């Protein structure tokens, strides 16, 4: 399948779109709108467009100087690497429909990813371990048949064997409350030692900072969402099955698998959505206070300007909302959720290699390590399927926290020198083209939301409850889907709530 998703040079069309949006940053809201939407990520934009389609006037206030929130593409780097939301899959019906509505093409990365998947190298304790040697390796902590799995597959295998239920839409139902325990306790109860959990779950973690601060219910939801997207749950059709062509079956790609992205970079979707807004979108407006009454609301930004509306939709992650003064305070459980919902730390380093050093040392450029590099993913968005345009270092959990503490300059130095230590052939060939810490980014203060042990039972039901004329959306409020699709799901719900109350 031809992969024309990205090109090497930023197209004039993209540059023009960015310029168009920044002009709007200087627009000023003239008359009082029906609704203020805080945040121009996918959920805020989708909520705003839906409300406008239903006849309400909307003002969008965005703190950053760009739209997209946690969907963020490096449009000035070769191959347009993603810093935020990466991929959509078969169950992303709302995302796929939105792309079609806004004239953005979805392309299937599966053939390219599957063609290169076998090439992820394992580095344990500074040593390169060939996968064929891993089962018998002295540093392999796993037991029985699971010793044969690479560390990145051990957690999945444990969950597949032992997950107590599979229920996408009711994972937070009180009937599952006894499973609102830490993933660590759950894995221990199924015979896992601390060493197994450390390597098989905590290293390059997907939820939480360690297995101790993520609820098994969150993991159950995420696992089942992944299974649905892998096509393992064939009956799932609530959000509409994907009708995106998955292309000519390629070697190693199961038929019908979609690992999709938006042509030209994922940020093209929120940019296209923003252009469709009828009302004003004000960039660089960091919201600092929200006052709500039963009749209407007032939102104040850090520059002192205030805006009034009959209702406010807040799409901010709770990690940033907790720094906003809400008057009056929401009811205690919702307030506790705003203050305490967890967010996974993720920091990325985008590296460019001056020469393909992997041809010199004979290993794949992609790596899974238990050191500060975390995972290194070769971005293959060149003209051919195997051309590497950049390398993304994904530091997650405690690793991201460690690198963040060093600061951008020192941590970049650590990343490059660690890389050169593991791969001597890369010496002098790498430069850091971009760094992004989602934790130190004041407009996200973390990556995706994490329910900690006990939080599903205690907080889930209150998270998205309207507070007088203040309504909530965002991925953290989604109940049956995750990530970008969760953002759209939440926007649908919040728009209905606002319309029903108008
Ligand atoms: C590294 C990474 C990889 C990911 N990979 C995937 C993936 O492969 N697939 C997937 O489905 N999802 C993925 N996601 C998750 C997905 O990107 C998010 O779930 C989704 O984009 C969230 O959308 P949202 O509208 O809920 O929140 P956001 O996009 O965060 O939107 C909230 C908006 O509020 C704004 N805001 C915050 N504070 C203020 C303030 N005080 N005043 C004004 N505005 C404010 C923010 O700037 C932002 O624009 C990934 C995310 C990251 C970061």
Coordinates of C-alpha atoms and ligand atoms in Angstrom, one line a residue:
X1 CA 0.0 0.0 0.0
X2 CA 1.3 3.4 -0.8
X3 CA 2.0 5.5 2.3
X4 CA 1.6 9.1 1.3
X5 CA 0.6 10.3 4.7
X6 CA 3.6 12.5 5.2
X7 CA 6.0 14.4 3.0
X8 CA 9.4 15.8 3.9
X9 CA 8.7 19.4 3.6
X10 CA 5.9 21.3 5.3
X11 CA 3.4 21.9 2.6
X12 CA 2.3 25.4 1.9
X13 CA -1.3 24.3 2.6
X14 CA -0.3 23.3 6.2
X15 CA 1.6 26.6 6.7
X16 CA -1.3 28.5 5.5
X17 CA -3.7 26.7 7.8
X18 CA -1.4 27.5 10.8
X19 CA -1.3 31.1 9.8
X20 CA -5.0 31.2 9.4
X21 CA -5.5 30.0 12.9
X22 CA -3.1 32.4 14.5
X23 CA -4.9 35.3 12.9
X24 CA -8.0 34.2 14.8
X25 CA -6.0 34.3 18.0
X26 CA -6.3 38.1 17.8
X27 CA -10.1 38.1 17.2
X28 CA -12.0 39.3 20.2
X29 CA -15.3 38.1 21.4
X30 CA -17.9 40.8 20.7
X31 CA -21.3 39.8 22.2
X32 CA -22.2 37.4 24.9
X33 CA -22.4 33.8 23.4
X34 CA -24.8 31.1 24.6
X35 CA -21.9 28.8 25.5
X36 CA -18.2 29.2 26.3
X37 CA -16.1 26.1 25.6
X38 CA -12.8 26.0 27.4
X39 CA -10.2 24.1 25.4
X40 CA -9.7 23.6 21.7
X41 CA -8.6 19.9 21.8
X42 CA -10.7 17.3 20.0
X43 CA -13.4 17.2 22.7
X44 CA -13.8 21.0 23.1
X45 CA -13.9 21.5 19.3
X46 CA -16.3 18.7 18.7
X47 CA -18.6 20.0 21.5
X48 CA -18.4 23.6 20.1
X49 CA -19.2 22.5 16.5
X50 CA -22.2 20.3 17.6
X51 CA -23.6 23.2 19.7
X52 CA -23.3 25.5 16.8
X53 CA -24.9 23.0 14.5
X54 CA -27.8 23.1 16.9
X55 CA -28.2 26.8 16.8
X56 CA -26.3 28.0 19.8
X57 CA -23.6 30.6 19.6
X58 CA -20.2 29.5 21.0
X59 CA -17.0 31.2 22.1
X60 CA -13.9 28.9 22.4
X61 CA -11.1 29.9 24.8
X62 CA -7.8 28.0 24.4
X63 CA -4.8 28.5 26.6
X64 CA -2.2 27.5 24.1
X65 CA -1.1 29.3 20.9
X66 CA -2.4 26.3 18.9
X67 CA -5.4 24.0 18.6
X68 CA -5.4 20.2 19.1
X69 CA -4.4 19.9 22.8
X70 CA -2.9 16.5 23.2
X71 CA -3.0 16.0 19.4
X72 CA 0.1 17.7 18.4
X73 CA 2.2 17.0 15.2
X74 CA 5.7 18.3 14.6
X75 CA 4.8 19.7 11.2
X76 CA 8.3 21.1 10.7
X77 CA 10.2 17.8 11.1
X78 CA 10.7 15.2 8.5
X79 CA 7.8 12.7 8.3
X80 CA 5.7 14.9 10.7
X81 CA 6.2 12.8 13.8
X82 CA 3.4 12.8 16.4
X83 CA 4.1 14.2 19.9
X84 CA 0.6 13.4 21.1
X85 CA -2.3 11.2 19.9
X86 CA -0.8 8.7 17.5
X87 CA -3.2 6.2 16.0
X88 CA -6.8 5.3 15.7
X89 CA -8.1 1.8 15.1
X90 CA -11.2 -0.1 14.0
X91 CA -13.5 1.0 16.9
X92 CA -12.7 4.7 16.3
X93 CA -16.0 5.3 14.5
X94 CA -16.5 8.8 15.7
X95 CA -12.9 9.9 14.8
X96 CA -13.2 8.3 11.3
X97 CA -16.6 10.0 10.8
X98 CA -15.2 13.4 11.9
X99 CA -12.2 13.1 9.5
X100 CA -14.6 12.4 6.7
X101 CA -16.8 15.4 7.7
X102 CA -13.8 17.7 7.7
X103 CA -12.2 16.4 4.6
X104 CA -9.2 14.7 6.2
X105 CA -8.1 11.4 4.8
X106 CA -7.4 8.5 7.2
X107 CA -4.5 6.3 6.1
X108 CA -3.7 2.9 7.3
X109 CA -0.2 2.6 8.9
X110 CA -0.7 -1.2 9.6
X111 CA 1.3 -2.6 6.7
X112 CA 4.3 -0.3 7.4
X113 CA 4.1 -1.0 11.2
X114 CA 3.7 -4.8 10.8
X115 CA 6.5 -4.9 8.2
X116 CA 8.9 -3.4 10.8
X117 CA 7.5 -4.7 14.1
X118 CA 9.8 -7.7 14.3
X119 CA 12.7 -5.4 14.5
X120 CA 12.4 -4.1 18.1
X121 CA 15.6 -4.7 20.0
X122 CA 15.7 -5.7 23.6
X123 CA 18.2 -4.0 26.0
X124 CA 18.3 -5.2 29.6
X125 CA 20.7 -3.8 32.1
X126 CA 22.8 -2.2 29.4
X127 CA 23.1 -5.5 27.5
X128 CA 21.6 -6.2 24.1
X129 CA 19.6 -9.5 24.4
X130 CA 18.7 -11.3 21.2
X131 CA 15.0 -12.3 21.5
X132 CA 15.9 -15.9 20.8
X133 CA 18.2 -15.9 23.9
X134 CA 15.7 -14.2 26.2
X135 CA 13.8 -17.3 27.5
X136 CA 17.1 -18.7 29.0
X137 CA 18.6 -15.4 30.0
X138 CA 19.6 -15.0 33.7
X139 CA 17.9 -11.6 33.9
X140 CA 14.5 -13.0 32.7
X141 CA 12.4 -12.9 35.9
X142 CA 9.3 -14.5 34.4
X143 CA 8.0 -18.0 35.0
X144 CA 7.0 -21.0 32.9
X145 CA 5.8 -20.4 29.4
X146 CA 5.8 -16.6 30.0
X147 CA 9.6 -16.7 30.0
X148 CA 9.4 -17.0 26.2
X149 CA 7.6 -13.6 25.9
X150 CA 9.5 -10.4 25.6
X151 CA 9.0 -8.1 28.6
X152 CA 6.6 -5.8 26.6
X153 CA 4.2 -8.8 26.2
X154 CA 4.2 -10.2 29.7
X155 CA 1.6 -7.9 31.2
X156 CA -0.8 -8.4 28.3
X157 CA -0.4 -12.2 28.7
X158 CA -1.1 -12.0 32.5
X159 CA -4.2 -9.9 31.9
X160 CA -5.5 -12.2 29.1
X161 CA -5.1 -15.2 31.4
X162 CA -6.5 -13.7 34.6
X163 CA -8.6 -10.6 34.0
X164 CA -11.7 -11.2 36.1
X165 CA -14.2 -9.7 33.6
X166 CA -14.5 -8.2 30.1
X167 CA -17.0 -5.4 30.0
X168 CA -16.3 -2.2 28.1
X169 CA -19.3 -0.1 28.9
X170 CA -19.8 -1.0 32.5
X171 CA -16.3 -1.4 33.8
X172 CA -17.1 1.2 36.5
X173 CA -20.3 -0.5 37.6
X174 CA -20.5 -1.1 41.3
X175 CA -20.8 -4.8 40.5
X176 CA -17.1 -4.7 39.7
X177 CA -16.1 -2.6 42.7
X178 CA -14.1 -5.4 44.4
X179 CA -11.6 -5.2 41.5
X180 CA -10.9 -1.5 42.2
X181 CA -7.5 -2.6 43.6
X182 CA -4.0 -1.9 42.4
X183 CA -2.7 -3.7 39.4
X184 CA 0.3 -4.7 41.6
X185 CA -2.0 -6.4 44.1
X186 CA -3.8 -8.2 41.3
X187 CA -0.6 -9.4 39.6
X188 CA 0.9 -10.5 43.0
X189 CA -2.3 -12.5 43.8
X190 CA -1.7 -14.3 40.5
X191 CA 1.9 -15.3 41.4
X192 CA 3.9 -12.4 40.0
X193 CA 7.0 -11.4 42.0
X194 CA 8.0 -7.7 42.4
X195 CA 10.8 -8.3 39.8
X196 CA 8.3 -9.6 37.2
X197 CA 6.0 -6.6 37.8
X198 CA 8.9 -4.1 37.7
X199 CA 10.1 -5.4 34.3
X200 CA 6.8 -6.6 32.8
X201 CA 4.5 -3.7 33.8
X202 CA 6.3 -0.7 35.4
X203 CA 9.0 -0.5 32.7
X204 CA 7.7 1.6 29.8
X205 CA 4.4 1.7 31.6
X206 CA 1.1 2.6 29.8
X207 CA -1.0 3.4 32.9
X208 CA 0.2 5.1 36.1
X209 CA 3.8 5.5 37.3
X210 CA 4.0 2.0 38.8
X211 CA 1.6 -0.9 39.1
X212 CA 0.8 0.4 42.6
X213 CA -1.0 3.6 41.5
X214 CA -3.3 2.3 38.8
X215 CA -6.6 0.6 39.4
X216 CA -7.3 -2.9 37.9
X217 CA -10.6 -1.5 36.7
X218 CA -8.7 1.2 34.6
X219 CA -6.5 -1.6 33.2
X220 CA -9.6 -3.8 32.5
X221 CA -11.2 -0.9 30.6
X222 CA -8.0 -0.2 28.6
X223 CA -7.4 -3.8 27.9
X224 CA -10.8 -4.5 26.6
X225 CA -10.7 -1.3 24.5
X226 CA -7.5 -2.6 22.9
X227 CA -9.0 -6.0 22.3
X228 CA -12.0 -4.4 20.6
X229 CA -9.7 -2.4 18.4
X230 CA -7.7 -5.5 17.6
X231 CA -10.9 -7.0 16.3
X232 CA -10.9 -9.6 19.0
X233 CA -14.5 -8.6 19.9
X234 CA -16.3 -9.0 16.7
X235 CA -19.7 -8.2 18.0
X236 CA -18.7 -4.6 18.9
X237 CA -20.4 -2.1 16.6
X238 CA -21.8 0.6 18.9
X239 CA -19.5 3.3 17.5
X240 CA -19.8 2.0 14.0
X241 CA -17.2 -0.3 12.4
X242 CA -14.5 1.4 10.4
X243 CA -15.2 1.6 6.7
X244 CA -11.7 2.9 5.9
X245 CA -10.1 0.7 3.3
X246 CA -7.4 -1.4 5.1
X247 CA -5.7 -1.7 1.7
X248 CA -4.1 -4.6 0.1
X249 CA -3.3 -7.2 2.7
X250 CA 0.4 -7.0 3.4
X251 CA 2.7 -9.7 4.7
X252 CA 2.1 -10.2 8.5
X253 CA -0.9 -7.9 8.7
X254 CA -4.1 -9.7 9.8
X255 CA -6.9 -8.8 7.3
X256 CA -9.0 -5.8 8.3
X257 CA -6.6 -4.3 10.8
X258 CA -6.6 -0.6 10.9
X259 CA -3.9 1.4 12.6
X260 CA -4.9 4.7 11.2
X261 CA -3.6 8.3 11.2
X262 CA -4.7 11.5 9.6
X263 CA -2.9 12.3 6.3
X264 CA -0.4 15.1 6.8
X265 CA -0.3 14.7 10.6
X266 CA -3.0 14.1 13.2
X267 CA -3.1 17.8 14.1
X268 CA -4.7 18.4 10.7
X269 CA -8.0 17.2 12.1
X270 CA -8.4 19.7 14.9
X271 CA -7.0 22.4 12.6
X272 CA -9.7 21.6 10.1
X273 CA -12.4 21.5 12.8
X274 CA -11.3 24.9 14.2
X275 CA -11.7 26.4 10.8
X276 CA -15.3 25.3 10.7
X277 CA -16.3 27.2 13.8
X278 CA -18.7 30.1 13.3
X279 CA -17.9 31.8 16.6
X280 CA -14.6 33.1 17.9
X281 CA -11.7 30.9 18.9
X282 CA -9.4 32.9 21.2
X283 CA -5.9 31.4 21.5
X284 CA -3.5 32.3 24.4
X285 CA -6.4 32.6 26.8
X286 CA -5.5 30.7 30.0
X287 CA -8.6 30.3 32.1
X288 CA -7.9 31.0 35.7
X289 CA -11.4 31.3 37.2
X290 CA -14.9 30.0 36.5
X291 CA -18.0 31.4 38.3
X292 CA -21.2 29.6 37.9
X293 CA -24.8 30.2 39.0
X294 CA -28.0 28.5 38.0
X295 CA -28.6 31.2 35.4
X296 CA -25.2 31.6 33.8
X297 CA -21.5 31.7 34.1
X298 CA -18.4 33.9 33.9
X299 CA -15.0 32.8 32.8
X300 CA -11.8 34.8 33.6
X301 CA -8.5 34.5 31.8
X302 CA -5.0 35.2 33.1
X303 CA -4.8 38.5 31.2
X304 CA -7.8 39.7 33.3
X305 CA -10.4 39.5 30.6
X306 CA -13.7 38.0 31.5
X307 CA -16.4 36.4 29.3
X308 CA -20.0 35.7 30.2
X309 CA -22.3 33.0 28.8
X310 CA -25.4 31.1 29.7
X311 CA -23.3 27.9 30.0
X312 CA -19.7 26.8 30.1
X313 CA -18.3 23.5 28.7
X314 CA -15.0 22.6 30.3
X315 CA -12.8 20.2 28.3
X316 CA -9.6 20.9 30.4
X317 CA -7.9 17.8 31.9
X318 CA -8.5 17.7 35.6
X319 CA -4.7 18.0 36.0
X320 CA -5.0 21.7 34.8
X321 CA -8.6 22.3 36.1
X322 CA -7.3 21.8 39.6
X323 CA -5.5 25.1 39.3
X324 CA -8.6 27.1 38.3
X325 CA -10.7 28.8 40.9
X326 CA -14.3 27.4 40.6
X327 CA -16.9 29.4 42.5
X328 CA -18.9 27.9 44.1
X329 CA -16.9 24.7 44.5
X330 CA -18.4 21.6 43.0
X331 CA -19.8 19.0 45.3
X332 CA -17.1 17.3 47.5
X333 CA -16.7 14.1 45.5
X334 CA -16.4 15.9 42.1
X335 CA -14.0 18.4 43.7
X336 CA -11.9 15.5 45.0
X337 CA -11.9 14.0 41.5
X338 CA -10.7 17.3 40.1
X339 CA -7.9 17.5 42.7
X340 CA -6.7 13.9 42.6
X341 CA -7.3 12.1 39.3
X342 CA -4.0 10.7 38.2
X343 CA -2.3 11.4 34.9
X344 CA 0.6 9.4 33.4
X345 CA 3.9 11.2 32.9
X346 CA 5.3 11.0 29.4
X347 CA 8.2 12.8 27.8
X348 CA 9.3 12.5 24.3
X349 CA 12.6 13.3 22.5
X350 CA 12.5 13.4 18.7
X351 CA 16.0 12.5 17.4
X352 CA 17.3 12.8 13.8
X353 CA 20.2 10.6 12.7
X354 CA 22.6 12.1 10.3
X355 CA 23.4 8.7 9.0
X356 CA 21.6 5.3 9.4
X357 CA 23.8 3.9 12.1
X358 CA 21.6 0.8 12.3
X359 CA 23.0 -0.3 9.0
X360 CA 26.4 -0.2 10.6
X361 CA 25.7 -2.2 13.8
X362 CA 23.1 -4.5 12.1
X363 CA 20.4 -3.9 14.7
X364 CA 17.0 -2.4 14.2
X365 CA 16.8 1.3 15.2
X366 CA 13.7 0.6 17.4
X367 CA 14.5 -0.5 21.0
X368 CA 12.8 -1.4 24.2
X369 CA 15.1 -0.7 27.1
X370 CA 14.9 -0.8 30.9
X371 CA 17.0 2.3 31.1
X372 CA 16.4 6.1 30.7
X373 CA 15.8 5.7 27.0
X374 CA 12.6 3.8 27.6
X375 CA 11.3 2.9 24.2
X376 CA 12.8 4.1 20.9
X377 CA 10.4 4.0 18.0
X378 CA 11.8 4.4 14.5
X379 CA 9.4 6.7 12.6
X380 CA 9.1 5.3 9.1
X381 CA 7.3 8.0 7.2
X382 CA 9.6 8.3 4.2
X383 CA 8.9 7.6 0.6
X384 CA 9.5 3.8 1.1
X385 CA 8.0 1.7 3.9
X386 CA 11.3 1.1 5.7
X387 CA 12.9 4.6 5.4
X388 CA 13.4 6.1 8.9
X389 CA 12.6 9.8 9.1
X390 CA 13.2 10.3 12.8
X391 CA 13.5 8.3 16.1
X392 CA 11.1 9.0 19.0
X393 CA 12.3 8.3 22.5
X394 CA 9.3 7.6 24.7
X395 CA 10.0 8.0 28.4
X396 CA 7.1 7.1 30.6
X397 CA 6.2 6.9 34.3
X398 CA 9.1 7.2 36.7
X399 CA 11.5 7.4 33.8
X400 CA 9.7 10.5 32.4
X401 CA 9.7 12.0 36.0
X402 CA 13.5 11.4 36.2
X403 CA 14.3 13.1 32.9
X404 CA 11.9 16.0 33.6
X405 CA 13.7 16.8 36.8
X406 CA 17.0 17.2 34.8
X407 CA 15.5 19.9 32.5
X408 CA 15.4 19.9 28.8
X409 CA 19.1 20.6 28.1
X410 CA 20.6 18.1 30.6
X411 CA 18.0 15.4 29.9
X412 CA 18.6 15.7 26.1
X413 CA 22.3 15.2 26.8
X414 CA 21.5 12.1 28.9
X415 CA 19.3 10.7 26.2
X416 CA 21.9 11.1 23.5
X417 CA 24.8 9.8 25.6
X418 CA 22.7 6.8 26.8
X419 CA 21.8 6.1 23.2
X420 CA 25.5 6.3 22.1
X421 CA 26.4 4.0 25.0
X422 CA 23.9 1.3 24.0
X423 CA 24.5 1.8 20.3
X424 CA 28.2 2.9 19.8
X425 CA 27.5 3.1 16.0
X426 CA 25.3 6.1 16.7
X427 CA 28.1 8.2 18.2
X428 CA 28.1 11.8 16.9
X429 CA 25.2 11.0 14.6
X430 CA 22.2 12.0 16.6
X431 CA 20.7 15.4 17.4
X432 CA 17.6 16.2 19.4
X433 CA 15.2 18.1 17.1
X434 CA 12.3 18.4 19.6
X435 CA 11.5 17.6 23.3
X436 CA 8.1 17.6 24.8
X437 CA 7.2 16.8 28.4
X438 CA 3.4 16.4 28.8
X439 CA 3.8 16.6 32.6
X440 CA 5.6 20.0 32.6
X441 CA 3.3 21.3 29.8
X442 CA 1.0 23.6 31.9
X443 CA -1.9 22.9 29.6
X444 CA -1.9 19.1 30.1
X445 CA 0.2 18.6 33.3
X446 CA 0.4 14.9 32.4
X447 CA -0.8 12.6 29.6
X448 CA -3.9 10.5 29.8
X449 CA -6.0 10.2 32.9
X450 CA -5.4 7.3 35.3
X451 CA -7.8 6.1 37.9
X452 CA -5.9 5.1 41.0
X453 CA -6.9 2.1 43.2
X454 CA -10.2 3.0 44.8
X455 CA -10.9 6.0 42.6
X456 CA -13.2 4.3 40.2
X457 CA -15.5 3.3 43.0
X458 CA -15.3 6.6 44.8
X459 CA -15.0 9.2 42.0
X460 CA -16.1 7.8 38.6
X461 CA -19.8 8.6 38.9
X462 CA -19.2 12.3 39.8
X463 CA -16.6 13.2 37.3
X464 CA -18.8 14.5 34.5
X465 CA -21.8 15.6 36.5
X466 CA -22.9 19.1 35.5
X467 CA -22.2 21.7 38.2
X468 CA -25.0 24.3 37.8
X469 CA -24.3 25.8 34.3
X470 CA -20.8 24.2 34.1
X471 CA -20.5 21.0 32.0
X472 CA -17.6 18.7 31.6
X473 CA -16.1 16.8 28.7
X474 CA -12.7 15.4 27.7
X475 CA -11.1 12.0 27.4
X476 CA -11.1 11.6 31.2
X477 CA -14.9 11.6 31.2
X478 CA -15.4 9.0 28.5
X479 CA -17.0 5.8 29.6
X480 CA -17.0 3.4 26.6
X481 CA -14.0 4.4 24.6
X482 CA -10.5 5.9 25.1
X483 CA -8.1 8.4 23.8
X484 CA -9.1 10.4 20.8
X485 CA -12.3 8.4 20.4
X486 CA -13.0 9.0 24.1
X487 CA -12.7 12.8 23.5
X488 CA -15.3 12.6 20.7
X489 CA -17.6 10.4 22.8
X490 CA -17.5 12.9 25.7
X491 CA -18.2 15.8 23.3
X492 CA -21.4 14.1 22.1
X493 CA -22.6 13.6 25.7
X494 CA -21.8 17.1 26.8
X495 CA -23.5 18.7 23.8
X496 CA -26.6 16.8 24.6
X497 CA -26.5 17.8 28.2
X498 CA -26.2 21.5 27.3
X499 CA -28.9 21.3 24.6
X500 CA -31.2 19.5 27.0
X501 CA -30.7 22.2 29.6
X502 CA -31.0 25.2 27.3
Ligands
LIG1 C1 2.0 11.0 23.8 C2 0.5 10.7 23.5 C3 0.2 9.6 22.8 C4 -1.2 9.4 22.6 N1 -1.5 8.3 21.7 C5 -2.8 8.1 21.5 C6 -3.2 7.1 20.5 O1 -2.4 6.5 19.9 N2 -4.5 7.0 20.3 C7 -5.5 7.7 21.0 O2 -6.7 7.5 20.7 N3 -5.2 8.6 21.8 C8 -3.9 8.8 22.1 N4 -3.5 9.8 23.0 C9 -4.6 10.5 23.8 C10 -5.3 11.6 23.0 O3 -4.4 12.4 22.3 C11 -6.2 12.4 24.0 O4 -6.9 11.5 24.7 C12 -7.1 13.3 23.3 O5 -6.5 14.1 22.3 C13 -7.6 14.2 24.4 O6 -8.5 15.2 23.9 P1 -9.3 16.2 24.9 O7 -10.0 17.1 24.1 O8 -10.0 15.4 25.9 O9 -8.1 16.9 25.7 P2 -7.0 17.9 25.2 O10 -6.6 17.6 23.9 O11 -6.0 18.0 26.3 O12 -7.8 19.3 25.2 C14 -8.0 20.2 26.3 C15 -7.6 21.6 25.9 O13 -7.8 22.4 27.0 C16 -6.7 23.4 26.9 N5 -6.5 23.9 28.3 C17 -5.9 23.3 29.3 N6 -5.9 24.2 30.4 C18 -6.4 25.3 30.0 C19 -6.6 26.6 30.6 N7 -6.3 26.8 31.9 N8 -7.2 27.6 29.9 C20 -7.6 27.4 28.6 N9 -7.4 26.2 27.9 C21 -6.8 25.2 28.6 C22 -5.5 22.6 26.4 O14 -4.5 23.5 25.9 C23 -6.2 21.7 25.4 O15 -6.2 22.3 24.1 C24 -2.2 10.2 23.2 C25 -1.8 11.3 23.9 C26 -0.5 11.6 24.1 C27 -0.1 12.9 24.8

